[in-house]
Amino acid sequence: MRAVIVAIGVAFLVSLLGTPIAIKVFTSLKAGQPIRSLGLASNQGKKGTPTMGGVVFILATVIAYVAGHLALTTLPDAQIAQVEPTITALVLLGLMVFSGAVGFIDDFLKVRKRHSGGLNKRGKLFGQILVGAVFGVVALYFPSTMTDASGAATNTETVGSTTLSFIRDIPALDITKIGAVVLFIFVVMAATNGVNLTDGLDGLATGASVMVLAAYALIAFWQYRHWCADPNYTQDYCYAVRDPLEIALIAGAAAGACVGFLWWNTSPARIFMGDTGALGLGGLIAGMAMSTRTILLLPIIGGLFVIITMSLVIQVISFRTTGKRVFRMSPLHHHFELAGWSEVNIVVRFWIIAGIGVAIALGLFYSEFLANMT
């Protein structure tokens, strides 16, 4: 627990103190956010606000991961404390960094062209597929080699699983390694686009991501305390996952970094996360679902992202099939802007929706554990 707390604190401070520096740097570089001319009139005042702020909390998460591992070296049981960096960390941080890199290219092109177009759809889609495929393969083909004092293997799990999962793996639903990689690519695409679509109002995506990442930190730490690879855990009912403390540490660090960034990102935002941050967070959240074996629980934990994404899908399908729009404007938060809601009201109420989804998911997770312990 000490390492997770250290990682959260370091990430928060690095992000909180580093964001003002990023604001000055991006302002001096004239890296302002272009705004669509056809967009809401209320958003035109945000034109020129520095973007690419996701660089700050991605960097803060990586720094906090290192700090968390330094804290782990003081724990008495290095075997269970997972002192050495793992493949799990490589996958999770790699998803965050390289998904963020795809978003950074998009943001850079927007700033350079002074246009909201950025990277074309094919380029962004290719980047998401490539990142998902590379780290999906790593997650499925590199098992753990953790051993006990006698040299016997205590954990041969991979980061991902070949079976579908809800609260944990569902053995009857084996989709093979290739199928699991394909599924993971889809999850990466869904999560990155979901967070990106939600990032339309000051602080909305950042605050929602804090809740989702905090939920995964709790889930992973609970799995660590009831871990099948822990010789000190004697109950039959345990979690067969790989490196749960690593997952909790990274999720906590990312949540702390987002809280620090949110200080500057709330209305009126002094900096935007841009696609750099939105895609980075989406990639990490997808990795969290895979590594904690909760793939089918993700739509509940990230319920707000699902609702906002579906509002766009419904709008497009309705307009193309009937010529009529269901919402005044999509994604959904812009519909309520046109309905006269203030930006702050929309953000807070949508945060409440995000919190409800997280609460339901955590309730399902814990109730499943209790049901099987009785």
mmCIF file of N, CA and C in Angstrom, residues 152-270:
data_model
loop_
_atom_site.group_PDB
_atom_site.id
_atom_site.type_symbol
_atom_site.label_atom_id
_atom_site.label_comp_id
_atom_site.label_asym_id
_atom_site.label_seq_id
_atom_site.Cartn_x
_atom_site.Cartn_y
_atom_site.Cartn_z
ATOM 1 N N ALA A 152 10.253 -23.186 -7.441
ATOM 2 C CA ALA A 152 9.047 -23.646 -8.145
ATOM 3 C C ALA A 152 8.235 -22.455 -8.628
ATOM 4 N N ALA A 153 7.630 -22.612 -9.798
ATOM 5 C CA ALA A 153 6.832 -21.526 -10.362
ATOM 6 C C ALA A 153 5.586 -21.284 -9.514
ATOM 7 N N THR A 154 5.346 -20.021 -9.168
ATOM 8 C CA THR A 154 4.150 -19.667 -8.400
ATOM 9 C C THR A 154 3.162 -18.851 -9.226
ATOM 10 N N ASN A 155 3.600 -18.371 -10.372
ATOM 11 C CA ASN A 155 2.701 -17.563 -11.203
ATOM 12 C C ASN A 155 3.177 -17.609 -12.646
ATOM 13 N N THR A 156 2.401 -18.234 -13.496
ATOM 14 C CA THR A 156 2.750 -18.320 -14.925
ATOM 15 C C THR A 156 1.706 -17.600 -15.778
ATOM 16 N N GLU A 157 1.035 -16.630 -15.188
ATOM 17 C CA GLU A 157 -0.007 -15.895 -15.888
ATOM 18 C C GLU A 157 0.591 -14.904 -16.889
ATOM 19 N N THR A 158 -0.156 -14.654 -17.957
ATOM 20 C CA THR A 158 0.167 -13.567 -18.872
ATOM 21 C C THR A 158 -0.615 -12.324 -18.441
ATOM 22 N N VAL A 159 -0.255 -11.181 -18.989
ATOM 23 C CA VAL A 159 -0.967 -9.948 -18.636
ATOM 24 C C VAL A 159 -2.430 -10.046 -19.053
ATOM 25 N N GLY A 160 -2.656 -10.530 -20.265
ATOM 26 C CA GLY A 160 -4.006 -10.725 -20.770
ATOM 27 C C GLY A 160 -4.408 -12.179 -20.698
ATOM 28 N N SER A 161 -5.634 -12.454 -21.073
ATOM 29 C CA SER A 161 -6.164 -13.814 -21.012
ATOM 30 C C SER A 161 -6.790 -14.195 -22.348
ATOM 31 N N THR A 162 -6.807 -15.496 -22.621
ATOM 32 C CA THR A 162 -7.427 -15.974 -23.863
ATOM 33 C C THR A 162 -8.935 -16.160 -23.712
ATOM 34 N N THR A 163 -9.457 -15.930 -22.524
ATOM 35 C CA THR A 163 -10.901 -16.067 -22.312
ATOM 36 C C THR A 163 -11.531 -14.702 -22.069
ATOM 37 N N LEU A 164 -12.799 -14.589 -22.363
ATOM 38 C CA LEU A 164 -13.530 -13.379 -22.018
ATOM 39 C C LEU A 164 -13.636 -13.288 -20.496
ATOM 40 N N SER A 165 -13.734 -12.084 -19.994
ATOM 41 C CA SER A 165 -13.791 -11.907 -18.547
ATOM 42 C C SER A 165 -14.848 -10.867 -18.191
ATOM 43 N N PHE A 166 -15.404 -11.038 -16.995
ATOM 44 C CA PHE A 166 -16.347 -10.054 -16.459
ATOM 45 C C PHE A 166 -15.799 -9.552 -15.121
ATOM 46 N N ILE A 167 -16.058 -10.272 -14.050
ATOM 47 C CA ILE A 167 -15.406 -9.979 -12.782
ATOM 48 C C ILE A 167 -14.049 -10.661 -12.735
ATOM 49 N N ARG A 168 -13.959 -11.773 -13.424
ATOM 50 C CA ARG A 168 -12.725 -12.536 -13.604
ATOM 51 C C ARG A 168 -12.888 -13.350 -14.878
ATOM 52 N N ASP A 169 -11.918 -14.179 -15.217
ATOM 53 C CA ASP A 169 -12.002 -14.966 -16.443
ATOM 54 C C ASP A 169 -13.205 -15.901 -16.429
ATOM 55 N N ILE A 170 -13.782 -16.091 -17.618
ATOM 56 C CA ILE A 170 -14.882 -17.038 -17.796
ATOM 57 C C ILE A 170 -14.329 -18.190 -18.635
ATOM 58 N N PRO A 171 -13.885 -19.292 -17.993
ATOM 59 C CA PRO A 171 -13.183 -20.380 -18.707
ATOM 60 C C PRO A 171 -13.941 -20.932 -19.901
ATOM 61 N N ALA A 172 -15.265 -20.937 -19.836
ATOM 62 C CA ALA A 172 -16.054 -21.519 -20.925
ATOM 63 C C ALA A 172 -16.004 -20.674 -22.201
ATOM 64 N N LEU A 173 -15.555 -19.427 -22.090
ATOM 65 C CA LEU A 173 -15.544 -18.520 -23.251
ATOM 66 C C LEU A 173 -14.120 -18.274 -23.728
ATOM 67 N N ASP A 174 -13.455 -19.339 -24.149
ATOM 68 C CA ASP A 174 -12.081 -19.240 -24.652
ATOM 69 C C ASP A 174 -12.122 -18.801 -26.118
ATOM 70 N N ILE A 175 -11.389 -17.726 -26.435
ATOM 71 C CA ILE A 175 -11.415 -17.190 -27.800
ATOM 72 C C ILE A 175 -10.044 -17.300 -28.479
ATOM 73 N N THR A 176 -9.115 -18.034 -27.904
ATOM 74 C CA THR A 176 -7.750 -18.256 -28.391
ATOM 75 C C THR A 176 -6.919 -16.971 -28.308
ATOM 76 N N LYS A 177 -5.622 -17.096 -28.450
ATOM 77 C CA LYS A 177 -4.740 -15.932 -28.333
ATOM 78 C C LYS A 177 -4.978 -14.921 -29.450
ATOM 79 N N ILE A 178 -5.169 -15.432 -30.657
ATOM 80 C CA ILE A 178 -5.401 -14.515 -31.775
ATOM 81 C C ILE A 178 -6.704 -13.743 -31.567
ATOM 82 N N GLY A 179 -7.739 -14.455 -31.152
ATOM 83 C CA GLY A 179 -9.008 -13.802 -30.885
ATOM 84 C C GLY A 179 -8.899 -12.785 -29.761
ATOM 85 N N ALA A 180 -8.084 -13.110 -28.747
ATOM 86 C CA ALA A 180 -7.907 -12.189 -27.624
ATOM 87 C C ALA A 180 -7.191 -10.913 -28.059
ATOM 88 N N VAL A 181 -6.215 -11.044 -28.962
ATOM 89 C CA VAL A 181 -5.513 -9.861 -29.468
ATOM 90 C C VAL A 181 -6.466 -8.994 -30.279
ATOM 91 N N VAL A 182 -7.281 -9.628 -31.127
ATOM 92 C CA VAL A 182 -8.260 -8.881 -31.926
ATOM 93 C C VAL A 182 -9.248 -8.158 -31.008
ATOM 94 N N LEU A 183 -9.709 -8.859 -29.973
ATOM 95 C CA LEU A 183 -10.631 -8.236 -29.017
ATOM 96 C C LEU A 183 -9.971 -7.045 -28.336
ATOM 97 N N PHE A 184 -8.712 -7.202 -27.974
ATOM 98 C CA PHE A 184 -8.033 -6.123 -27.277
ATOM 99 C C PHE A 184 -7.859 -4.905 -28.179
ATOM 100 N N ILE A 185 -7.584 -5.133 -29.454
ATOM 101 C CA ILE A 185 -7.496 -4.011 -30.397
ATOM 102 C C ILE A 185 -8.809 -3.244 -30.408
ATOM 103 N N PHE A 186 -9.913 -3.981 -30.419
ATOM 104 C CA PHE A 186 -11.237 -3.336 -30.388
ATOM 105 C C PHE A 186 -11.429 -2.542 -29.098
ATOM 106 N N VAL A 187 -11.002 -3.110 -27.969
ATOM 107 C CA VAL A 187 -11.154 -2.424 -26.679
ATOM 108 C C VAL A 187 -10.324 -1.143 -26.655
ATOM 109 N N VAL A 188 -9.099 -1.201 -27.195
ATOM 110 C CA VAL A 188 -8.249 -0.009 -27.260
ATOM 111 C C VAL A 188 -8.911 1.068 -28.103
ATOM 112 N N MET A 189 -9.441 0.685 -29.261
ATOM 113 C CA MET A 189 -10.103 1.649 -30.129
ATOM 114 C C MET A 189 -11.326 2.244 -29.455
ATOM 115 N N ALA A 190 -12.112 1.398 -28.782
ATOM 116 C CA ALA A 190 -13.330 1.872 -28.120
ATOM 117 C C ALA A 190 -13.000 2.816 -26.972
ATOM 118 N N ALA A 191 -12.018 2.443 -26.162
ATOM 119 C CA ALA A 191 -11.685 3.256 -24.992
ATOM 120 C C ALA A 191 -11.052 4.582 -25.392
ATOM 121 N N THR A 192 -10.125 4.557 -26.346
ATOM 122 C CA THR A 192 -9.466 5.801 -26.744
ATOM 123 C C THR A 192 -10.454 6.765 -27.387
ATOM 124 N N ASN A 193 -11.315 6.253 -28.240
ATOM 125 C CA ASN A 193 -12.306 7.127 -28.873
ATOM 126 C C ASN A 193 -13.364 7.591 -27.878
ATOM 127 N N GLY A 194 -13.704 6.734 -26.909
ATOM 128 C CA GLY A 194 -14.681 7.109 -25.900
ATOM 129 C C GLY A 194 -14.200 8.272 -25.044
ATOM 130 N N VAL A 195 -12.958 8.189 -24.583
ATOM 131 C CA VAL A 195 -12.401 9.287 -23.788
ATOM 132 C C VAL A 195 -12.247 10.530 -24.650
ATOM 133 N N ASN A 196 -11.835 10.348 -25.894
ATOM 134 C CA ASN A 196 -11.628 11.487 -26.790
ATOM 135 C C ASN A 196 -12.927 12.233 -27.058
ATOM 136 N N LEU A 197 -14.021 11.509 -27.260
ATOM 137 C CA LEU A 197 -15.312 12.145 -27.490
ATOM 138 C C LEU A 197 -15.815 12.859 -26.238
ATOM 139 N N THR A 198 -15.483 12.319 -25.077
ATOM 140 C CA THR A 198 -15.914 12.932 -23.813
ATOM 141 C C THR A 198 -15.146 14.215 -23.526
ATOM 142 N N ASP A 199 -13.959 14.334 -24.094
ATOM 143 C CA ASP A 199 -13.117 15.511 -23.847
ATOM 144 C C ASP A 199 -13.601 16.690 -24.686
ATOM 145 N N GLY A 200 -14.783 17.209 -24.326
ATOM 146 C CA GLY A 200 -15.326 18.334 -25.074
ATOM 147 C C GLY A 200 -15.633 19.547 -24.218
ATOM 148 N N LEU A 201 -15.625 19.359 -22.886
ATOM 149 C CA LEU A 201 -15.886 20.450 -21.950
ATOM 150 C C LEU A 201 -14.771 20.466 -20.909
ATOM 151 N N ASP A 202 -14.536 21.625 -20.330
ATOM 152 C CA ASP A 202 -13.432 21.792 -19.391
ATOM 153 C C ASP A 202 -13.552 20.831 -18.206
ATOM 154 N N GLY A 203 -12.578 19.936 -18.090
ATOM 155 C CA GLY A 203 -12.495 19.034 -16.948
ATOM 156 C C GLY A 203 -13.350 17.793 -17.033
ATOM 157 N N LEU A 204 -14.205 17.678 -18.040
ATOM 158 C CA LEU A 204 -15.153 16.566 -18.095
ATOM 159 C C LEU A 204 -14.449 15.211 -18.199
ATOM 160 N N ALA A 205 -13.612 15.032 -19.219
ATOM 161 C CA ALA A 205 -12.932 13.753 -19.410
ATOM 162 C C ALA A 205 -11.909 13.497 -18.310
ATOM 163 N N THR A 206 -11.256 14.560 -17.843
ATOM 164 C CA THR A 206 -10.242 14.396 -16.801
ATOM 165 C C THR A 206 -10.877 13.875 -15.514
ATOM 166 N N GLY A 207 -11.962 14.523 -15.074
ATOM 167 C CA GLY A 207 -12.623 14.094 -13.850
ATOM 168 C C GLY A 207 -13.194 12.695 -13.949
ATOM 169 N N ALA A 208 -13.802 12.361 -15.074
ATOM 170 C CA ALA A 208 -14.357 11.021 -15.265
ATOM 171 C C ALA A 208 -13.246 9.973 -15.258
ATOM 172 N N SER A 209 -12.111 10.305 -15.861
ATOM 173 C CA SER A 209 -10.984 9.370 -15.901
ATOM 174 C C SER A 209 -10.414 9.128 -14.510
ATOM 175 N N VAL A 210 -10.400 10.170 -13.668
ATOM 176 C CA VAL A 210 -9.937 9.997 -12.287
ATOM 177 C C VAL A 210 -10.759 8.914 -11.588
ATOM 178 N N MET A 211 -12.086 8.972 -11.748
ATOM 179 C CA MET A 211 -12.955 7.992 -11.099
ATOM 180 C C MET A 211 -12.700 6.584 -11.629
ATOM 181 N N VAL A 212 -12.578 6.455 -12.940
ATOM 182 C CA VAL A 212 -12.366 5.142 -13.551
ATOM 183 C C VAL A 212 -11.022 4.557 -13.118
ATOM 184 N N LEU A 213 -9.973 5.361 -13.140
ATOM 185 C CA LEU A 213 -8.646 4.877 -12.755
ATOM 186 C C LEU A 213 -8.589 4.553 -11.263
ATOM 187 N N ALA A 214 -9.259 5.354 -10.441
ATOM 188 C CA ALA A 214 -9.306 5.056 -9.005
ATOM 189 C C ALA A 214 -10.009 3.721 -8.766
ATOM 190 N N ALA A 215 -11.060 3.446 -9.538
ATOM 191 C CA ALA A 215 -11.764 2.169 -9.411
ATOM 192 C C ALA A 215 -10.838 1.011 -9.759
ATOM 193 N N TYR A 216 -10.062 1.153 -10.813
ATOM 194 C CA TYR A 216 -9.134 0.088 -11.186
ATOM 195 C C TYR A 216 -8.016 -0.077 -10.169
ATOM 196 N N ALA A 217 -7.604 1.020 -9.531
ATOM 197 C CA ALA A 217 -6.601 0.919 -8.471
ATOM 198 C C ALA A 217 -7.161 0.091 -7.307
ATOM 199 N N LEU A 218 -8.409 0.325 -6.939
ATOM 200 C CA LEU A 218 -9.035 -0.443 -5.866
ATOM 201 C C LEU A 218 -9.199 -1.910 -6.245
ATOM 202 N N ILE A 219 -9.647 -2.161 -7.465
ATOM 203 C CA ILE A 219 -9.825 -3.537 -7.934
ATOM 204 C C ILE A 219 -8.495 -4.281 -7.928
ATOM 205 N N ALA A 220 -7.460 -3.655 -8.467
ATOM 206 C CA ALA A 220 -6.162 -4.308 -8.550
ATOM 207 C C ALA A 220 -5.559 -4.545 -7.166
ATOM 208 N N PHE A 221 -5.720 -3.585 -6.266
ATOM 209 C CA PHE A 221 -5.169 -3.786 -4.927
ATOM 210 C C PHE A 221 -5.928 -4.885 -4.188
ATOM 211 N N TRP A 222 -7.230 -4.973 -4.398
ATOM 212 C CA TRP A 222 -8.000 -6.060 -3.804
ATOM 213 C C TRP A 222 -7.522 -7.401 -4.353
ATOM 214 N N GLN A 223 -7.241 -7.460 -5.642
ATOM 215 C CA GLN A 223 -6.718 -8.685 -6.242
ATOM 216 C C GLN A 223 -5.344 -9.028 -5.665
ATOM 217 N N TYR A 224 -4.548 -8.010 -5.399
ATOM 218 C CA TYR A 224 -3.229 -8.235 -4.804
ATOM 219 C C TYR A 224 -3.343 -8.819 -3.399
ATOM 220 N N ARG A 225 -4.336 -8.345 -2.638
ATOM 221 C CA ARG A 225 -4.531 -8.848 -1.278
ATOM 222 C C ARG A 225 -5.133 -10.251 -1.258
ATOM 223 N N HIS A 226 -5.678 -10.696 -2.395
ATOM 224 C CA HIS A 226 -6.261 -12.035 -2.518
ATOM 225 C C HIS A 226 -5.710 -12.711 -3.773
ATOM 226 N N TRP A 227 -4.403 -12.720 -3.862
ATOM 227 C CA TRP A 227 -3.698 -13.133 -5.071
ATOM 228 C C TRP A 227 -3.288 -14.595 -4.985
ATOM 229 N N CYS A 228 -3.545 -15.354 -6.034
ATOM 230 C CA CYS A 228 -3.206 -16.776 -6.036
ATOM 231 C C CYS A 228 -1.703 -17.015 -5.920
ATOM 232 N N ALA A 229 -0.880 -16.071 -6.366
ATOM 233 C CA ALA A 229 0.570 -16.253 -6.318
ATOM 234 C C ALA A 229 1.163 -15.917 -4.954
ATOM 235 N N ASP A 230 0.343 -15.414 -4.045
ATOM 236 C CA ASP A 230 0.826 -15.044 -2.714
ATOM 237 C C ASP A 230 0.755 -16.258 -1.792
ATOM 238 N N PRO A 231 1.905 -16.787 -1.336
ATOM 239 C CA PRO A 231 1.881 -17.973 -0.465
ATOM 240 C C PRO A 231 1.249 -17.691 0.891
ATOM 241 N N ASN A 232 1.125 -16.423 1.248
ATOM 242 C CA ASN A 232 0.528 -16.069 2.530
ATOM 243 C C ASN A 232 -1.000 -16.057 2.484
ATOM 244 N N TYR A 233 -1.546 -16.146 1.269
ATOM 245 C CA TYR A 233 -3.001 -16.171 1.133
ATOM 246 C C TYR A 233 -3.443 -17.621 1.015
ATOM 247 N N THR A 234 -4.153 -18.098 2.018
ATOM 248 C CA THR A 234 -4.457 -19.532 2.117
ATOM 249 C C THR A 234 -5.850 -19.907 1.622
ATOM 250 N N GLN A 235 -6.690 -18.909 1.309
ATOM 251 C CA GLN A 235 -8.036 -19.229 0.847
ATOM 252 C C GLN A 235 -7.999 -19.818 -0.569
ATOM 253 N N ASP A 236 -8.975 -20.681 -0.840
ATOM 254 C CA ASP A 236 -9.058 -21.280 -2.175
ATOM 255 C C ASP A 236 -9.498 -20.273 -3.223
ATOM 256 N N TYR A 237 -10.310 -19.323 -2.809
ATOM 257 C CA TYR A 237 -10.886 -18.389 -3.781
ATOM 258 C C TYR A 237 -9.967 -17.171 -3.918
ATOM 259 N N CYS A 238 -9.184 -17.146 -4.977
ATOM 260 C CA CYS A 238 -8.224 -16.064 -5.182
ATOM 261 C C CYS A 238 -8.295 -15.593 -6.636
ATOM 262 N N TYR A 239 -7.504 -14.568 -6.943
ATOM 263 C CA TYR A 239 -7.516 -13.989 -8.286
ATOM 264 C C TYR A 239 -6.280 -14.432 -9.061
ATOM 265 N N ALA A 240 -6.507 -15.111 -10.182
ATOM 266 C CA ALA A 240 -5.416 -15.576 -11.038
ATOM 267 C C ALA A 240 -5.095 -14.502 -12.061
ATOM 268 N N VAL A 241 -4.354 -13.503 -11.623
ATOM 269 C CA VAL A 241 -3.927 -12.416 -12.493
ATOM 270 C C VAL A 241 -2.415 -12.283 -12.399
ATOM 271 N N ARG A 242 -1.874 -11.430 -13.204
ATOM 272 C CA ARG A 242 -0.430 -11.218 -13.162
ATOM 273 C C ARG A 242 -0.130 -9.808 -12.628
ATOM 274 N N ASP A 243 0.763 -9.713 -11.652
ATOM 275 C CA ASP A 243 1.297 -8.435 -11.143
ATOM 276 C C ASP A 243 0.226 -7.434 -10.728
ATOM 277 N N PRO A 244 -0.702 -7.806 -9.852
ATOM 278 C CA PRO A 244 -1.770 -6.864 -9.484
ATOM 279 C C PRO A 244 -1.268 -5.607 -8.775
ATOM 280 N N LEU A 245 -0.151 -5.712 -8.017
ATOM 281 C CA LEU A 245 0.352 -4.516 -7.349
ATOM 282 C C LEU A 245 0.859 -3.502 -8.369
ATOM 283 N N GLU A 246 1.458 -3.986 -9.447
ATOM 284 C CA GLU A 246 1.882 -3.100 -10.526
ATOM 285 C C GLU A 246 0.683 -2.353 -11.118
ATOM 286 N N ILE A 247 -0.394 -3.086 -11.316
ATOM 287 C CA ILE A 247 -1.592 -2.488 -11.893
ATOM 288 C C ILE A 247 -2.137 -1.400 -10.969
ATOM 289 N N ALA A 248 -2.229 -1.723 -9.668
ATOM 290 C CA ALA A 248 -2.733 -0.755 -8.700
ATOM 291 C C ALA A 248 -1.851 0.480 -8.630
ATOM 292 N N LEU A 249 -0.546 0.267 -8.684
ATOM 293 C CA LEU A 249 0.404 1.378 -8.607
ATOM 294 C C LEU A 249 0.246 2.319 -9.800
ATOM 295 N N ILE A 250 0.146 1.747 -10.994
ATOM 296 C CA ILE A 250 0.035 2.566 -12.210
ATOM 297 C C ILE A 250 -1.321 3.253 -12.277
ATOM 298 N N ALA A 251 -2.391 2.534 -11.930
ATOM 299 C CA ALA A 251 -3.723 3.145 -11.934
ATOM 300 C C ALA A 251 -3.795 4.290 -10.939
ATOM 301 N N GLY A 252 -3.239 4.076 -9.745
ATOM 302 C CA GLY A 252 -3.227 5.127 -8.741
ATOM 303 C C GLY A 252 -2.406 6.325 -9.171
ATOM 304 N N ALA A 253 -1.250 6.050 -9.775
ATOM 305 C CA ALA A 253 -0.389 7.133 -10.254
ATOM 306 C C ALA A 253 -1.092 7.958 -11.323
ATOM 307 N N ALA A 254 -1.741 7.284 -12.275
ATOM 308 C CA ALA A 254 -2.440 7.996 -13.345
ATOM 309 C C ALA A 254 -3.607 8.816 -12.793
ATOM 310 N N ALA A 255 -4.326 8.261 -11.806
ATOM 311 C CA ALA A 255 -5.426 9.004 -11.187
ATOM 312 C C ALA A 255 -4.897 10.246 -10.473
ATOM 313 N N GLY A 256 -3.796 10.093 -9.720
ATOM 314 C CA GLY A 256 -3.197 11.228 -9.029
ATOM 315 C C GLY A 256 -2.715 12.295 -9.992
ATOM 316 N N ALA A 257 -2.121 11.858 -11.114
ATOM 317 C CA ALA A 257 -1.642 12.803 -12.119
ATOM 318 C C ALA A 257 -2.806 13.570 -12.741
ATOM 319 N N CYS A 258 -3.916 12.893 -12.953
ATOM 320 C CA CYS A 258 -5.086 13.564 -13.533
ATOM 321 C C CYS A 258 -5.694 14.568 -12.560
ATOM 322 N N VAL A 259 -5.659 14.261 -11.269
ATOM 323 C CA VAL A 259 -6.172 15.210 -10.275
ATOM 324 C C VAL A 259 -5.328 16.485 -10.284
ATOM 325 N N GLY A 260 -4.001 16.313 -10.352
ATOM 326 C CA GLY A 260 -3.134 17.482 -10.432
ATOM 327 C C GLY A 260 -3.388 18.306 -11.679
ATOM 328 N N PHE A 261 -3.622 17.628 -12.785
ATOM 329 C CA PHE A 261 -3.913 18.322 -14.041
ATOM 330 C C PHE A 261 -5.279 18.996 -13.997
ATOM 331 N N LEU A 262 -6.233 18.363 -13.297
ATOM 332 C CA LEU A 262 -7.593 18.895 -13.221
ATOM 333 C C LEU A 262 -7.630 20.263 -12.541
ATOM 334 N N TRP A 263 -6.658 20.526 -11.651
ATOM 335 C CA TRP A 263 -6.585 21.833 -10.993
ATOM 336 C C TRP A 263 -6.535 22.967 -12.026
ATOM 337 N N TRP A 264 -5.862 22.709 -13.137
ATOM 338 C CA TRP A 264 -5.685 23.725 -14.184
ATOM 339 C C TRP A 264 -6.650 23.532 -15.354
ATOM 340 N N ASN A 265 -7.327 22.379 -15.378
ATOM 341 C CA ASN A 265 -8.173 22.024 -16.510
ATOM 342 C C ASN A 265 -9.652 22.294 -16.267
ATOM 343 N N THR A 266 -10.030 22.634 -15.013
ATOM 344 C CA THR A 266 -11.427 22.940 -14.736
ATOM 345 C C THR A 266 -11.790 24.304 -15.322
ATOM 346 N N SER A 267 -13.074 24.530 -15.473
ATOM 347 C CA SER A 267 -13.562 25.747 -16.129
ATOM 348 C C SER A 267 -13.251 27.010 -15.307
ATOM 349 N N PRO A 268 -12.712 28.024 -15.964
ATOM 350 C CA PRO A 268 -12.259 28.054 -17.360
ATOM 351 C C PRO A 268 -10.867 27.440 -17.485
ATOM 352 N N ALA A 269 -10.741 26.465 -18.352
ATOM 353 C CA ALA A 269 -9.492 25.714 -18.485
ATOM 354 C C ALA A 269 -8.358 26.599 -18.974
ATOM 355 N N ARG A 270 -7.206 26.447 -18.335
ATOM 356 C CA ARG A 270 -6.016 27.151 -18.783
ATOM 357 C C ARG A 270 -5.186 26.300 -19.735
#
